Short mmCIF file of C-alpha atoms and ligand atoms in Angstrom, two decimals:
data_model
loop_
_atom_site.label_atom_id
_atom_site.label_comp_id
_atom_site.label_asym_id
_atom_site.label_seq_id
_atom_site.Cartn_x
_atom_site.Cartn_y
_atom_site.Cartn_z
CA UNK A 1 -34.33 -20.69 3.32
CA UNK A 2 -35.96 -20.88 6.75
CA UNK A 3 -35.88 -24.31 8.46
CA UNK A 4 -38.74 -26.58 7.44
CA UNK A 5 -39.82 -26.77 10.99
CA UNK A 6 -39.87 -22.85 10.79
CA UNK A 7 -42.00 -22.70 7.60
CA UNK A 8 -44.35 -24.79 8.80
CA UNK A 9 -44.77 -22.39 11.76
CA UNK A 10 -44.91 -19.16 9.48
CA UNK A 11 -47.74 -21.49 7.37
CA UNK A 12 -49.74 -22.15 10.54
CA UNK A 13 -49.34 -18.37 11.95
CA UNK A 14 -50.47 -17.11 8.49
CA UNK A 15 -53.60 -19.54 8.12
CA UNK A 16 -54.50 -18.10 12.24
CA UNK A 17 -53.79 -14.44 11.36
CA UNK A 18 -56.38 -14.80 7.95
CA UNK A 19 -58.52 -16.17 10.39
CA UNK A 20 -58.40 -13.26 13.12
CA UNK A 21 -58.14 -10.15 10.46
CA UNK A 22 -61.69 -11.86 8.60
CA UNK A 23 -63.39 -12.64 11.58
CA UNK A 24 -63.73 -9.17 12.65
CA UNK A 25 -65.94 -6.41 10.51
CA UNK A 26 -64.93 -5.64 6.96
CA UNK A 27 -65.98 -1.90 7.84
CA UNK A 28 -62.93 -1.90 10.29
CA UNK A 29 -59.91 -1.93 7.62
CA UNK A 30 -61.99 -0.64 4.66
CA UNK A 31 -59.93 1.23 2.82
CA UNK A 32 -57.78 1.56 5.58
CA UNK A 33 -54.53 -0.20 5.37
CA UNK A 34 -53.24 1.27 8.71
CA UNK A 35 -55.77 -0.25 10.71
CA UNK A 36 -54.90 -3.40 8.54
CA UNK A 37 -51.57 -3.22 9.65
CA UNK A 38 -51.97 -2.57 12.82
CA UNK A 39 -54.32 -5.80 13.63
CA UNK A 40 -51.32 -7.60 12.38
CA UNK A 41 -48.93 -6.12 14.98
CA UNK A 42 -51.67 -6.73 17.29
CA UNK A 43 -52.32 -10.65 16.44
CA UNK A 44 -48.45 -10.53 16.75
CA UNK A 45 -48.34 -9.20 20.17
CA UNK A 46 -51.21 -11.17 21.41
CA UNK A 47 -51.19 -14.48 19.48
CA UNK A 48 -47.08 -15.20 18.79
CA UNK A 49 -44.47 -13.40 17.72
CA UNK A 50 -44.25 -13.07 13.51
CA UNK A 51 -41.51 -11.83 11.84
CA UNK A 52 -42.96 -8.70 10.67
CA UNK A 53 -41.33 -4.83 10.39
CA UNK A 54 -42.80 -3.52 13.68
CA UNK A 55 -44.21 -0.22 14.01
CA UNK A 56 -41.16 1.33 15.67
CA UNK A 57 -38.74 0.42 12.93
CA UNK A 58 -41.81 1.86 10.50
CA UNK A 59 -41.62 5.44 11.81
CA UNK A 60 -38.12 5.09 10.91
CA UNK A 61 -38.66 3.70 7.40
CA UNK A 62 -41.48 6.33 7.47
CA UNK A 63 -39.91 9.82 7.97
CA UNK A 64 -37.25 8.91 5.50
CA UNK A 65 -40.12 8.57 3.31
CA UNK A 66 -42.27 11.57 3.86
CA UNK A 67 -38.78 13.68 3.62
CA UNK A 68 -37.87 12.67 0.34
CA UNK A 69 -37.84 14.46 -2.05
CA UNK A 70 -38.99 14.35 -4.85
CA UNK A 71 -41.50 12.43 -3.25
CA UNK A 72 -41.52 8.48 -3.28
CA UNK A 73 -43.91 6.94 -6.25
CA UNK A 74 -42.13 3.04 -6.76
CA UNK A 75 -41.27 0.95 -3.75
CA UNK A 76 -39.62 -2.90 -4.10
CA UNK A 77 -40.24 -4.93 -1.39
CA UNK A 78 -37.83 -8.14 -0.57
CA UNK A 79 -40.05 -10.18 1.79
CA UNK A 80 -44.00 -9.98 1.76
CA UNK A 81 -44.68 -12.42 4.52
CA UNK A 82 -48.37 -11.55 5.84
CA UNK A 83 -48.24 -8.08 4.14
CA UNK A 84 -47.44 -6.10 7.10
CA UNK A 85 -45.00 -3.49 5.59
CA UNK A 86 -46.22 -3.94 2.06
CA UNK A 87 -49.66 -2.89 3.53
CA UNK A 88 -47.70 0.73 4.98
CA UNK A 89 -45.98 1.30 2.44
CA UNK A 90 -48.83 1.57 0.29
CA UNK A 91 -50.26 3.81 3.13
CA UNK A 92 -47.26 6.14 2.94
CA UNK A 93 -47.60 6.48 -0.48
CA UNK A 94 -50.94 7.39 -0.40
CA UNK A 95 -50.70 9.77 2.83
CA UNK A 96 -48.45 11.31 0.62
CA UNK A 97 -50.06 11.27 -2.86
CA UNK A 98 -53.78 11.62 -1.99
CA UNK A 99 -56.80 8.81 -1.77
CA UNK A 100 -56.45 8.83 -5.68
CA UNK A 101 -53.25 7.66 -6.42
CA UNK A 102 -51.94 8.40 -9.80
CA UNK A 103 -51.20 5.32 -12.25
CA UNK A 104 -47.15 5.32 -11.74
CA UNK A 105 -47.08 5.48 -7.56
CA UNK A 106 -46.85 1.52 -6.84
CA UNK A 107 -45.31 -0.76 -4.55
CA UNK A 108 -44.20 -3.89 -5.57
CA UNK A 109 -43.65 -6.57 -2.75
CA UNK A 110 -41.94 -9.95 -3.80
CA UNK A 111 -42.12 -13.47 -2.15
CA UNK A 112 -41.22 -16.91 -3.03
CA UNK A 113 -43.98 -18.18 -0.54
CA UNK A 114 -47.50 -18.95 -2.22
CA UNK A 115 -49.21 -19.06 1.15
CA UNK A 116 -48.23 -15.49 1.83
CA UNK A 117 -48.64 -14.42 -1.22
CA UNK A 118 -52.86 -15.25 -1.25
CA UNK A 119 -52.89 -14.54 1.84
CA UNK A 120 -51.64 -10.31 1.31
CA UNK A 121 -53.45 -10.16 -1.97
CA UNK A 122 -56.33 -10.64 0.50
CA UNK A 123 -55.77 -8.15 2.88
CA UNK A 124 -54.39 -5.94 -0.10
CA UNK A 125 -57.70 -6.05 -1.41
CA UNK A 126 -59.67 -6.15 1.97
CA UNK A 127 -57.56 -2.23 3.21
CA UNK A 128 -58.51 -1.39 -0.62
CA UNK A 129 -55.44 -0.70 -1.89
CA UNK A 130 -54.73 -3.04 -4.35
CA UNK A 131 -54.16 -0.56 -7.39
CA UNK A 132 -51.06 0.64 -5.19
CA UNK A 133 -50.03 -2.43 -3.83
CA UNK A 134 -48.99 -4.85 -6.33
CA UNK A 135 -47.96 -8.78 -4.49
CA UNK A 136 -45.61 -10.77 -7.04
CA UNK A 137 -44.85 -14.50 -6.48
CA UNK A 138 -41.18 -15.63 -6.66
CA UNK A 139 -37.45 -14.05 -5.25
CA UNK A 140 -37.32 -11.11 -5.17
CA UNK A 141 -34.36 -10.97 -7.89
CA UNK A 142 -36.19 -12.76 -10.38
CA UNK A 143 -39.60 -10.85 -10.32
CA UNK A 144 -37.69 -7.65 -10.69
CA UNK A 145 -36.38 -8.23 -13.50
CA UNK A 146 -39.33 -9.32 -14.65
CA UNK A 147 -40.91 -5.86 -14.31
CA UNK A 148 -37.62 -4.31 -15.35
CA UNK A 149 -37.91 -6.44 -18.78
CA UNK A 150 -41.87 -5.34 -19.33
CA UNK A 151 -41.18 -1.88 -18.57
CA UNK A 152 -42.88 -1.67 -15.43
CA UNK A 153 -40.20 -0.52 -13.56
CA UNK A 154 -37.57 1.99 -15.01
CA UNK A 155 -36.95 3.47 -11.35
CA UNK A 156 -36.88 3.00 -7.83
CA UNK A 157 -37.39 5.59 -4.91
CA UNK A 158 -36.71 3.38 -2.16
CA UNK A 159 -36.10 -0.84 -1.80
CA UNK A 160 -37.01 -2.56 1.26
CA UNK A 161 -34.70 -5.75 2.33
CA UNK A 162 -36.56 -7.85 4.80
CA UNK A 163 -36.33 -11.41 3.25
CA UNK A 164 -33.35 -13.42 4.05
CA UNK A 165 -30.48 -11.87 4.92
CA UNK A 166 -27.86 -13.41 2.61
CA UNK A 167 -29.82 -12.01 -0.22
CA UNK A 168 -29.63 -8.27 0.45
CA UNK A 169 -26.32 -7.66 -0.75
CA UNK A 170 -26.87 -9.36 -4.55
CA UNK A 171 -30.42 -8.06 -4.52
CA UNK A 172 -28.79 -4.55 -3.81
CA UNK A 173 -26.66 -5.25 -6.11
CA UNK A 174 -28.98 -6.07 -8.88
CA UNK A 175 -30.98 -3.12 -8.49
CA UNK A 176 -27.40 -1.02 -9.04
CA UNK A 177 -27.32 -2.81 -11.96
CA UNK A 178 -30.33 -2.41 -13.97
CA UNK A 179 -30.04 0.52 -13.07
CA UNK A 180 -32.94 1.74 -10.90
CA UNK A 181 -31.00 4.01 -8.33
CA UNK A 182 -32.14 7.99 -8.95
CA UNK A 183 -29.84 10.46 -6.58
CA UNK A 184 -31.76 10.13 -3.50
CA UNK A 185 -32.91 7.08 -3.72
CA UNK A 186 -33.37 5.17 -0.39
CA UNK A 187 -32.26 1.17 0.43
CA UNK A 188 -33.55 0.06 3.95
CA UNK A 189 -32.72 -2.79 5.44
CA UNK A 190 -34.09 -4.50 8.39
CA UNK A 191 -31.98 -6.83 10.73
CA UNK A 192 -28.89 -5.49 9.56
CA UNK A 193 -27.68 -6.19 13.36
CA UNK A 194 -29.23 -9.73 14.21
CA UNK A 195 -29.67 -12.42 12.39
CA UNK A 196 -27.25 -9.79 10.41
CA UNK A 197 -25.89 -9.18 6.91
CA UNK A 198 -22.28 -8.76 7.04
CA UNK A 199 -21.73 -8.21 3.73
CA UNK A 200 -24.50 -5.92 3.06
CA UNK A 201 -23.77 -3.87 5.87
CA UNK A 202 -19.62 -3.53 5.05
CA UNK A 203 -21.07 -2.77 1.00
CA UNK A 204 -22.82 0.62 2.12
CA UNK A 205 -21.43 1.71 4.77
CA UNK A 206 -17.96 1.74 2.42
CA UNK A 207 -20.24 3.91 0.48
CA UNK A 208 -21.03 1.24 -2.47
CA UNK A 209 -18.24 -0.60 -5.02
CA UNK A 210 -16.31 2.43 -5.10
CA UNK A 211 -16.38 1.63 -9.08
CA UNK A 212 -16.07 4.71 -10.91
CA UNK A 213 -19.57 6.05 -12.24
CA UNK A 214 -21.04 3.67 -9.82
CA UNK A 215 -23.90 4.70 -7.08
CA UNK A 216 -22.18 5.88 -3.85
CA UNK A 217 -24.56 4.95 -0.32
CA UNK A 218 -24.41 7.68 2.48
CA UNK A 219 -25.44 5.05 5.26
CA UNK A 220 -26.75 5.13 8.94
CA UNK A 221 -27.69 3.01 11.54
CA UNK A 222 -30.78 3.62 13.49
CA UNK A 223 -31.62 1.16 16.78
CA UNK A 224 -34.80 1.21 17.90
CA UNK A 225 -36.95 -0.67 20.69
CA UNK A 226 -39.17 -3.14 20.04
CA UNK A 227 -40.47 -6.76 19.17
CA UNK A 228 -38.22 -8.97 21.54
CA UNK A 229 -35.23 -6.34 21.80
CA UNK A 230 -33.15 -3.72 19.95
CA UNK A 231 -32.58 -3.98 16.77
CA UNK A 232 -30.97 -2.01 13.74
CA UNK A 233 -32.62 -0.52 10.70
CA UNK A 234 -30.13 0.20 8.11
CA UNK A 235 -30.96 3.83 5.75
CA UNK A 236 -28.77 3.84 2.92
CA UNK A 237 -29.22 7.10 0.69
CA UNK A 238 -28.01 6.61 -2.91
CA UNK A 239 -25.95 9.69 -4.99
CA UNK A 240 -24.11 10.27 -8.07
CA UNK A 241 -23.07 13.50 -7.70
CA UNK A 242 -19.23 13.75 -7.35
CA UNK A 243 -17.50 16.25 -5.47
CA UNK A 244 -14.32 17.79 -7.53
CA UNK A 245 -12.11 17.64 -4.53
CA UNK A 246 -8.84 15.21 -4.53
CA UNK A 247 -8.45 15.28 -0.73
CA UNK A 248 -9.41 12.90 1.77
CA UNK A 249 -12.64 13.95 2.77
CA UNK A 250 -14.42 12.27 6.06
CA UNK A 251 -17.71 11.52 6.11
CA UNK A 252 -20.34 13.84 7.09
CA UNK A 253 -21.98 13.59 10.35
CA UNK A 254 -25.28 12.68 9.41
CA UNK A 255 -28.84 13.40 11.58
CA UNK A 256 -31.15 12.27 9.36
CA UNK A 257 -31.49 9.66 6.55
CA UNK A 258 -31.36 12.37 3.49
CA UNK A 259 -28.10 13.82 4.61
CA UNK A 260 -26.02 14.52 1.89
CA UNK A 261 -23.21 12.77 0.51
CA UNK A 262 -19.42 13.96 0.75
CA UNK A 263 -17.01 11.95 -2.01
CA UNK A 264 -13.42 11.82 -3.09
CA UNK A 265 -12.51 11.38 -6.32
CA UNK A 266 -12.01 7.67 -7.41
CA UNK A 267 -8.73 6.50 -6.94
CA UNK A 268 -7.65 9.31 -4.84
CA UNK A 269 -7.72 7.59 -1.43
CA UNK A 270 -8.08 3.80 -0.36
CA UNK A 271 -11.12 2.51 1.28
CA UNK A 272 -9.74 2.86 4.93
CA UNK A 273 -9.35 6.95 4.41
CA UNK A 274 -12.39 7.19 2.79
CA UNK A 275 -14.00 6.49 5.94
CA UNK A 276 -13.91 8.80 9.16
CA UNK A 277 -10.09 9.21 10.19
CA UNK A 278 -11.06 8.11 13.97
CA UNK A 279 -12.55 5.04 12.14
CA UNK A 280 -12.57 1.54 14.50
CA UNK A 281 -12.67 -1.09 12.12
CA UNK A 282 -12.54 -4.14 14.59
CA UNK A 283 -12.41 -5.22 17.91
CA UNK A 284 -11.00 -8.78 18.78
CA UNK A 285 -10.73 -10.20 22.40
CA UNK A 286 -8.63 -12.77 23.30
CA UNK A 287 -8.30 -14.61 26.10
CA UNK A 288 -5.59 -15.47 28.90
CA UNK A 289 -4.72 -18.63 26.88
CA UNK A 290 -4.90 -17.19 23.41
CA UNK A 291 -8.39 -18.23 22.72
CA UNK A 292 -10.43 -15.81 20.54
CA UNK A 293 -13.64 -15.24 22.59
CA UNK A 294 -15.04 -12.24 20.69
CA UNK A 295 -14.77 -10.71 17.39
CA UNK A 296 -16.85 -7.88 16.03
CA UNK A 297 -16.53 -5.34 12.34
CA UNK A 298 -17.92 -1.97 12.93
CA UNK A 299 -16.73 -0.42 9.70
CA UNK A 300 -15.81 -1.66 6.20
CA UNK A 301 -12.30 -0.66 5.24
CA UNK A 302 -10.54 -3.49 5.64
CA UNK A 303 -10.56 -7.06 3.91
CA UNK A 304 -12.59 -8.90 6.02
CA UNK A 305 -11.04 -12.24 7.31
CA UNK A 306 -12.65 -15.51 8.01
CA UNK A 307 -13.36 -16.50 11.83
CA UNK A 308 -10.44 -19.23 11.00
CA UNK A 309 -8.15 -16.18 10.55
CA UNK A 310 -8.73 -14.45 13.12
CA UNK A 311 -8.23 -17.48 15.59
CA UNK A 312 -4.72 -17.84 13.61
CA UNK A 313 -4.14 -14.16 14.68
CA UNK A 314 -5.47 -14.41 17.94
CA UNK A 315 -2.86 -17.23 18.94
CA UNK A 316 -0.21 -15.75 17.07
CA UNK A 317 -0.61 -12.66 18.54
CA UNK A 318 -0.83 -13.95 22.19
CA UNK A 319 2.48 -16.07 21.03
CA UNK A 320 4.47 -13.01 19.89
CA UNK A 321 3.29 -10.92 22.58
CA UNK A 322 4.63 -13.11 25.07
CA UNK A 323 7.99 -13.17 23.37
CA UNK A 324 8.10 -9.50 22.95
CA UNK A 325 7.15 -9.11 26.84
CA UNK A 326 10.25 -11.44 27.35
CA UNK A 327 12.70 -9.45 24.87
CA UNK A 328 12.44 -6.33 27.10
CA UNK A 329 15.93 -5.73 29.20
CA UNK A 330 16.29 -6.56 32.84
CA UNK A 331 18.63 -3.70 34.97
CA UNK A 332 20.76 -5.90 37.20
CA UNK A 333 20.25 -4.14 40.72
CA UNK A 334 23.15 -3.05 42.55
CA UNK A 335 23.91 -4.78 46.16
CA UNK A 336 24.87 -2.56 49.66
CA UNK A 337 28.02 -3.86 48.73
CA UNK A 338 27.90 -2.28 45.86
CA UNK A 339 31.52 0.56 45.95
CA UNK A 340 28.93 2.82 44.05
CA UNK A 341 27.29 4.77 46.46
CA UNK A 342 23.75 5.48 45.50
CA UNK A 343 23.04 9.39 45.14
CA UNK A 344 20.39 10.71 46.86
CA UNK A 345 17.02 10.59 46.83
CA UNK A 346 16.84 8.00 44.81
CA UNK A 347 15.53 4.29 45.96
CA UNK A 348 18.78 2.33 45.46
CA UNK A 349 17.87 -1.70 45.57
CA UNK A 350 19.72 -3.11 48.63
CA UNK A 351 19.47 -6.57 47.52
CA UNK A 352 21.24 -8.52 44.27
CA UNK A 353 18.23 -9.25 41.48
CA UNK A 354 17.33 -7.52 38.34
CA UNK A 355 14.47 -5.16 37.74
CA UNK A 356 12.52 -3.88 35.04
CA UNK A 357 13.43 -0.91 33.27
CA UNK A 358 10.51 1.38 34.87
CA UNK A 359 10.94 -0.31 38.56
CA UNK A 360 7.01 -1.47 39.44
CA UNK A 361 5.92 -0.72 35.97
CA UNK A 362 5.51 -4.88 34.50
CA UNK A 363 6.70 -4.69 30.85
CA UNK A 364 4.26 -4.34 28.76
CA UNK A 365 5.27 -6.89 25.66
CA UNK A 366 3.91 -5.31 22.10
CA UNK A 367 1.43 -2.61 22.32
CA UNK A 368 1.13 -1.52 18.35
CA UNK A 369 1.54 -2.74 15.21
CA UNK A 370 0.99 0.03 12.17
CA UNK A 371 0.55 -0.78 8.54
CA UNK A 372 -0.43 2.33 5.97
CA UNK A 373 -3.97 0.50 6.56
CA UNK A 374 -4.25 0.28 9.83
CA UNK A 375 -3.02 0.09 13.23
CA UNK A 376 -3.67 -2.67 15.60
CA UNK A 377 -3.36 -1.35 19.31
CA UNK A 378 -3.34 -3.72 21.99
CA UNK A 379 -4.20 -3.10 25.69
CA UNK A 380 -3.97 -6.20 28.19
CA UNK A 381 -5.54 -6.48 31.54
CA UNK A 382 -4.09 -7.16 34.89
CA UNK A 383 -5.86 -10.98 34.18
CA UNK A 384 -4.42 -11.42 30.82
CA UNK A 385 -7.10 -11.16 28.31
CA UNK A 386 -6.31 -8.59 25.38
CA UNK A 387 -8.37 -6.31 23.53
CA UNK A 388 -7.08 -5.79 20.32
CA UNK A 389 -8.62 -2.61 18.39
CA UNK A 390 -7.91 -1.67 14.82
CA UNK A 391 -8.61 1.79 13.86
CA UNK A 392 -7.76 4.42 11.09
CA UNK A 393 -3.85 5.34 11.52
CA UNK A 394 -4.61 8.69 10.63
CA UNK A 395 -6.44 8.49 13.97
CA UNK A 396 -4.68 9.76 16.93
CA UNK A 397 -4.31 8.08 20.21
CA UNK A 398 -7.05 5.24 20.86
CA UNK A 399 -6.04 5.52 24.57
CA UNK A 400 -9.95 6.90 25.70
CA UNK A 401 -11.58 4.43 22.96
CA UNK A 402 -10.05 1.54 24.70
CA UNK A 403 -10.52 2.50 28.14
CA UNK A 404 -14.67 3.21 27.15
CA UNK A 405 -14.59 -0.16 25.42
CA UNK A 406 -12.66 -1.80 28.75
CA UNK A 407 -15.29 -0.17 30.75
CA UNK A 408 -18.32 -1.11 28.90
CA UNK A 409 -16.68 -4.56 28.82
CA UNK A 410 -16.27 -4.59 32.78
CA UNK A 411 -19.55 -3.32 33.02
CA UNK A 412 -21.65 -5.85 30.37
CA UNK A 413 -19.46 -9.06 30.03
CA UNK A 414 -17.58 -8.99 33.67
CA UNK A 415 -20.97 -7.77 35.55
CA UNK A 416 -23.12 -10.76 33.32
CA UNK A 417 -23.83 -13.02 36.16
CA UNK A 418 -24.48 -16.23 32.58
CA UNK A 419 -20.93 -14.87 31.78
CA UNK A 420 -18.51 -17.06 32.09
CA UNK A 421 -14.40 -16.20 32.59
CA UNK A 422 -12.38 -16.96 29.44
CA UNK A 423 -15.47 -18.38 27.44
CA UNK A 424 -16.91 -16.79 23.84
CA UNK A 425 -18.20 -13.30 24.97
CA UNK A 426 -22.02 -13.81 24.03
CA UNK A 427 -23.25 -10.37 25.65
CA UNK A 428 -26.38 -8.84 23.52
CA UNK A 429 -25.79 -5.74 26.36
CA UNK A 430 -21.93 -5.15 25.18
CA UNK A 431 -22.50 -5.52 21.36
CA UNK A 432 -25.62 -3.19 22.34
CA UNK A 433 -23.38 -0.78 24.14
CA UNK A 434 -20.42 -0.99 22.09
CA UNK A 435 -22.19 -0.41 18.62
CA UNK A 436 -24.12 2.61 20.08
CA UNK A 437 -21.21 4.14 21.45
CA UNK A 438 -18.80 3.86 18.70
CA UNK A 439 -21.49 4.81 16.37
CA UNK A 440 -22.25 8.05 18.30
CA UNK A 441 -18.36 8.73 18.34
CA UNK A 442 -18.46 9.10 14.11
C1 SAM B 501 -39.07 -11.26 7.63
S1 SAM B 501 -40.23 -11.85 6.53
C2 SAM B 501 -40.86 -10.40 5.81
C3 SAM B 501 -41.72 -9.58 6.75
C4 SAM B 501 -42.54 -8.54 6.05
N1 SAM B 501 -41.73 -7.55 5.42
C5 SAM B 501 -43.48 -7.89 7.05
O1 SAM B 501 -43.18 -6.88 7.63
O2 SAM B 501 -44.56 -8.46 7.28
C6 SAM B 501 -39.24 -12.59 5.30
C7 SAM B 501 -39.95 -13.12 4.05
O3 SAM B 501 -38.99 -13.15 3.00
C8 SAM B 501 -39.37 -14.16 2.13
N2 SAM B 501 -38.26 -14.47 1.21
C9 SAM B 501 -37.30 -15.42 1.34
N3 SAM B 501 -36.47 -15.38 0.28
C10 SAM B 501 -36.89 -14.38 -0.53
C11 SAM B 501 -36.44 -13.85 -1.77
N4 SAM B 501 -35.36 -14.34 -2.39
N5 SAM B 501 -37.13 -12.82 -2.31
C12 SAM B 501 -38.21 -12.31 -1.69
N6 SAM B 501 -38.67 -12.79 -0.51
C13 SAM B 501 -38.03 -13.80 0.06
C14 SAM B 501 -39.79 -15.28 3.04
O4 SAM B 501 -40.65 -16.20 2.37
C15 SAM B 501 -40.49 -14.52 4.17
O5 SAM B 501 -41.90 -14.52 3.99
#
């Protein structure tokens, strides 16, 4: 749940929004629910920011929708608020199906909140599309099962998850459940990035349980521009189909959100080589002192640990790294009165001491560590902090991918004049930079 304080802004924003959408002409949204949803965005931008799905992320939602085929007739909302998306969708659906919209094209949009509930049912009825656009009180869970019980729902073309974050996955879940997934089927999820829905986001982008029989997601990111920053739409596709093969198969490279999907057969391969072999699962940072100032998943494949174990293995590491840095071999240097004489060419030490074994090369202390699920490189700066990345280890040298990841580091944490040395790295620029790059790379 949203903070009291919160709710009681969302209750005041809703009773000045009624107030702006009815104090302007009737004639302007009548049977119009773009214009409807428009003035929202509108109040938004001019009155205060709401927490509605923004036009940008919309086109996304949008094209998905006007590309699938067959073509969408039942949408589930998570998260009505003022209406905003519910009001679109049911605009899609009738772009796509005509003015008259048969009997079994519907969107259902769910909310706990009673406030926002009257208050879309009006502006449902006021854009005329209240035979489309159906507004159920309650979570989201519980109302669909509802429908699922009476019969009113038997499928569902695409599910929207815009509510509260730590329901998406069990609501996602639920919907696998009863049952409602058709081969094609879309989930979209808004915020996947920030606030964020770790779990969610891990689920699909593994491509589902991974239960044999069970639905399979094909899943992409798209960022887009807009409301107070970037931030990331998630398009999950849904499939059955299986694909014969028993190799390890990567995923395809997808360009749009109805790619197809590309399987192994269950049990074949484990999670990790299921996804693509130059897979980066994780990226910690740690400190000079062994402090772990930054920690970020970009792919499910691995058990994900809590932020308590990851500060274990950030110290540890540092510790053992140190020791391994001190195992490495000095070479005693020889003396001028050495009775060797030095052959030549070659840059014979004239005074007593020892040197490491590459003279002028520091040693380097432990660079790798390789399980059959992963590899953990590690690459430490002239300063002492350590990046350290774990990828695929089918993946080849991570050499480049640490040297983009130092550079977009130098260039977003090290050039972030509120940055401060050895602190938590709170950069919205790096995570920005980072995520887009490594998600181009796949
Ligand atoms: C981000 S807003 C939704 C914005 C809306 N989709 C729009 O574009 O206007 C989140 C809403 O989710 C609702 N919510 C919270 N828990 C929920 C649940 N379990 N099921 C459905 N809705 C929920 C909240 O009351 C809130 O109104």
């Amino acid at each position: 749940m949203a903070p009291d304080n919160l709710q009681e802004i969302f209750a005041q924003r809703a009773v000045e929004l009624r107030e702006y959408i009815f104090s302007q002409p009737a004639s302007n949204f009548k049977s119009n629910p773009w214009a409807l949803a428009d003035a929202i965005e509108t109040f938004s931008n001019e009155k205060g920011h709401m927490m509605i799905f923004r036009s940008k992320k919309l086109d996304v939602a949008k094209a998905a929708l006007v590309a699938q085929q067959p073509a969408p007739r039942t949408i589930l909302e998570f998260g009505t608020f003022v209406g905003k998306s519910a009001l679109a969708w049911g605009a899609i659906l009738r772009d796509i199906h005509g003015e008259n919209v048969p009997e079994d094209v519907n969107v259902y949009t769910f909310d706990p909140n009673p406030l926002m509930v009257a208050l879309t049912r009006d502006l449902v009825k006021l854009a005329g599309v209240e035979d489309v656009v159906h507004v159920l009180e309650g979570p989201g869970s519980e109302c669909l099962q509802k429908l699922v019980d009476e019969g009113k729902v038997t499928s569902v073309d695409m599910a929207f998850f815009d509510h509260w974050e730590k329901f998406y996955l069990s609501d996602l879940q639920l919907i696998e459940e009863l049952k409602l997934w058709r081969e094609g089927s879309l989930a979209i999820a808004d915020n996947t990035d920030m606030p964020g829905a770790p779990d969610y986001l891990a689920y699909v982008k593994a491509g589902g349980s991974g239960a044999a029989g069970a639905v399979k997601y094909e899943s992409k990111s798209y960022e887009t521009q807009g409301g107070r920053g970037p931030s990331v739409v998630e398009i999950s596709t849904a499939c059955y189909k299986r694909n014969n093969s028993t190799h390890l198969r990567p995923r395809l490279h997808q360009h749009s959100s109805s790619a197809s999907c590309a399987f192994a057969s269950p049990g074949a391969t484990t999670s990790a080589q299921l996804t693509n072999p130059r897979t980066v699962f994780s990226l910690i940072i740690i400190n000079k002192a062994g402090g772990l100032i930054y920690q970020r998943e970009f792919q499910a494949g691995l058990h994900k640990l809590s932020t308590n174990d990851y500060l274990v293995l950030a110290g540890t590491f540092h510790g053992v790294h140190a020791i391994t840095r001190s195992i490495t071999p000095k070479i005693p240097l020889q003396t001028t009165a050495s009775p060797v004489p030095s052959s030549p060419g070659t840059n014979a030490p004239s005074t007593s001491g020892y040197s490491y074994p590459v003279p002028g090369i520091p040693v380097s202390g432990l660079e790798q560590l390789e399980t059959d699920k992963f590899r953990l490189t590690c690459f430490q700066t002239l300063t002492g902090t350590k990046f350290l990345l774990f990828t695929d280890p089918v993946s080849g040298s991570v050499e480049s991918i640490m040297n983009k990841i130092y550079e977009l580091y130098a260039d977003y944490v090290m050039k972030n004049p509120f940055y401060q040395l050895e602190m938590p790295v709170r950069c919205e620029a790096f995570d920005r930079h980072l995520g887009a790059w490594l998600r181009g790379r796949t």
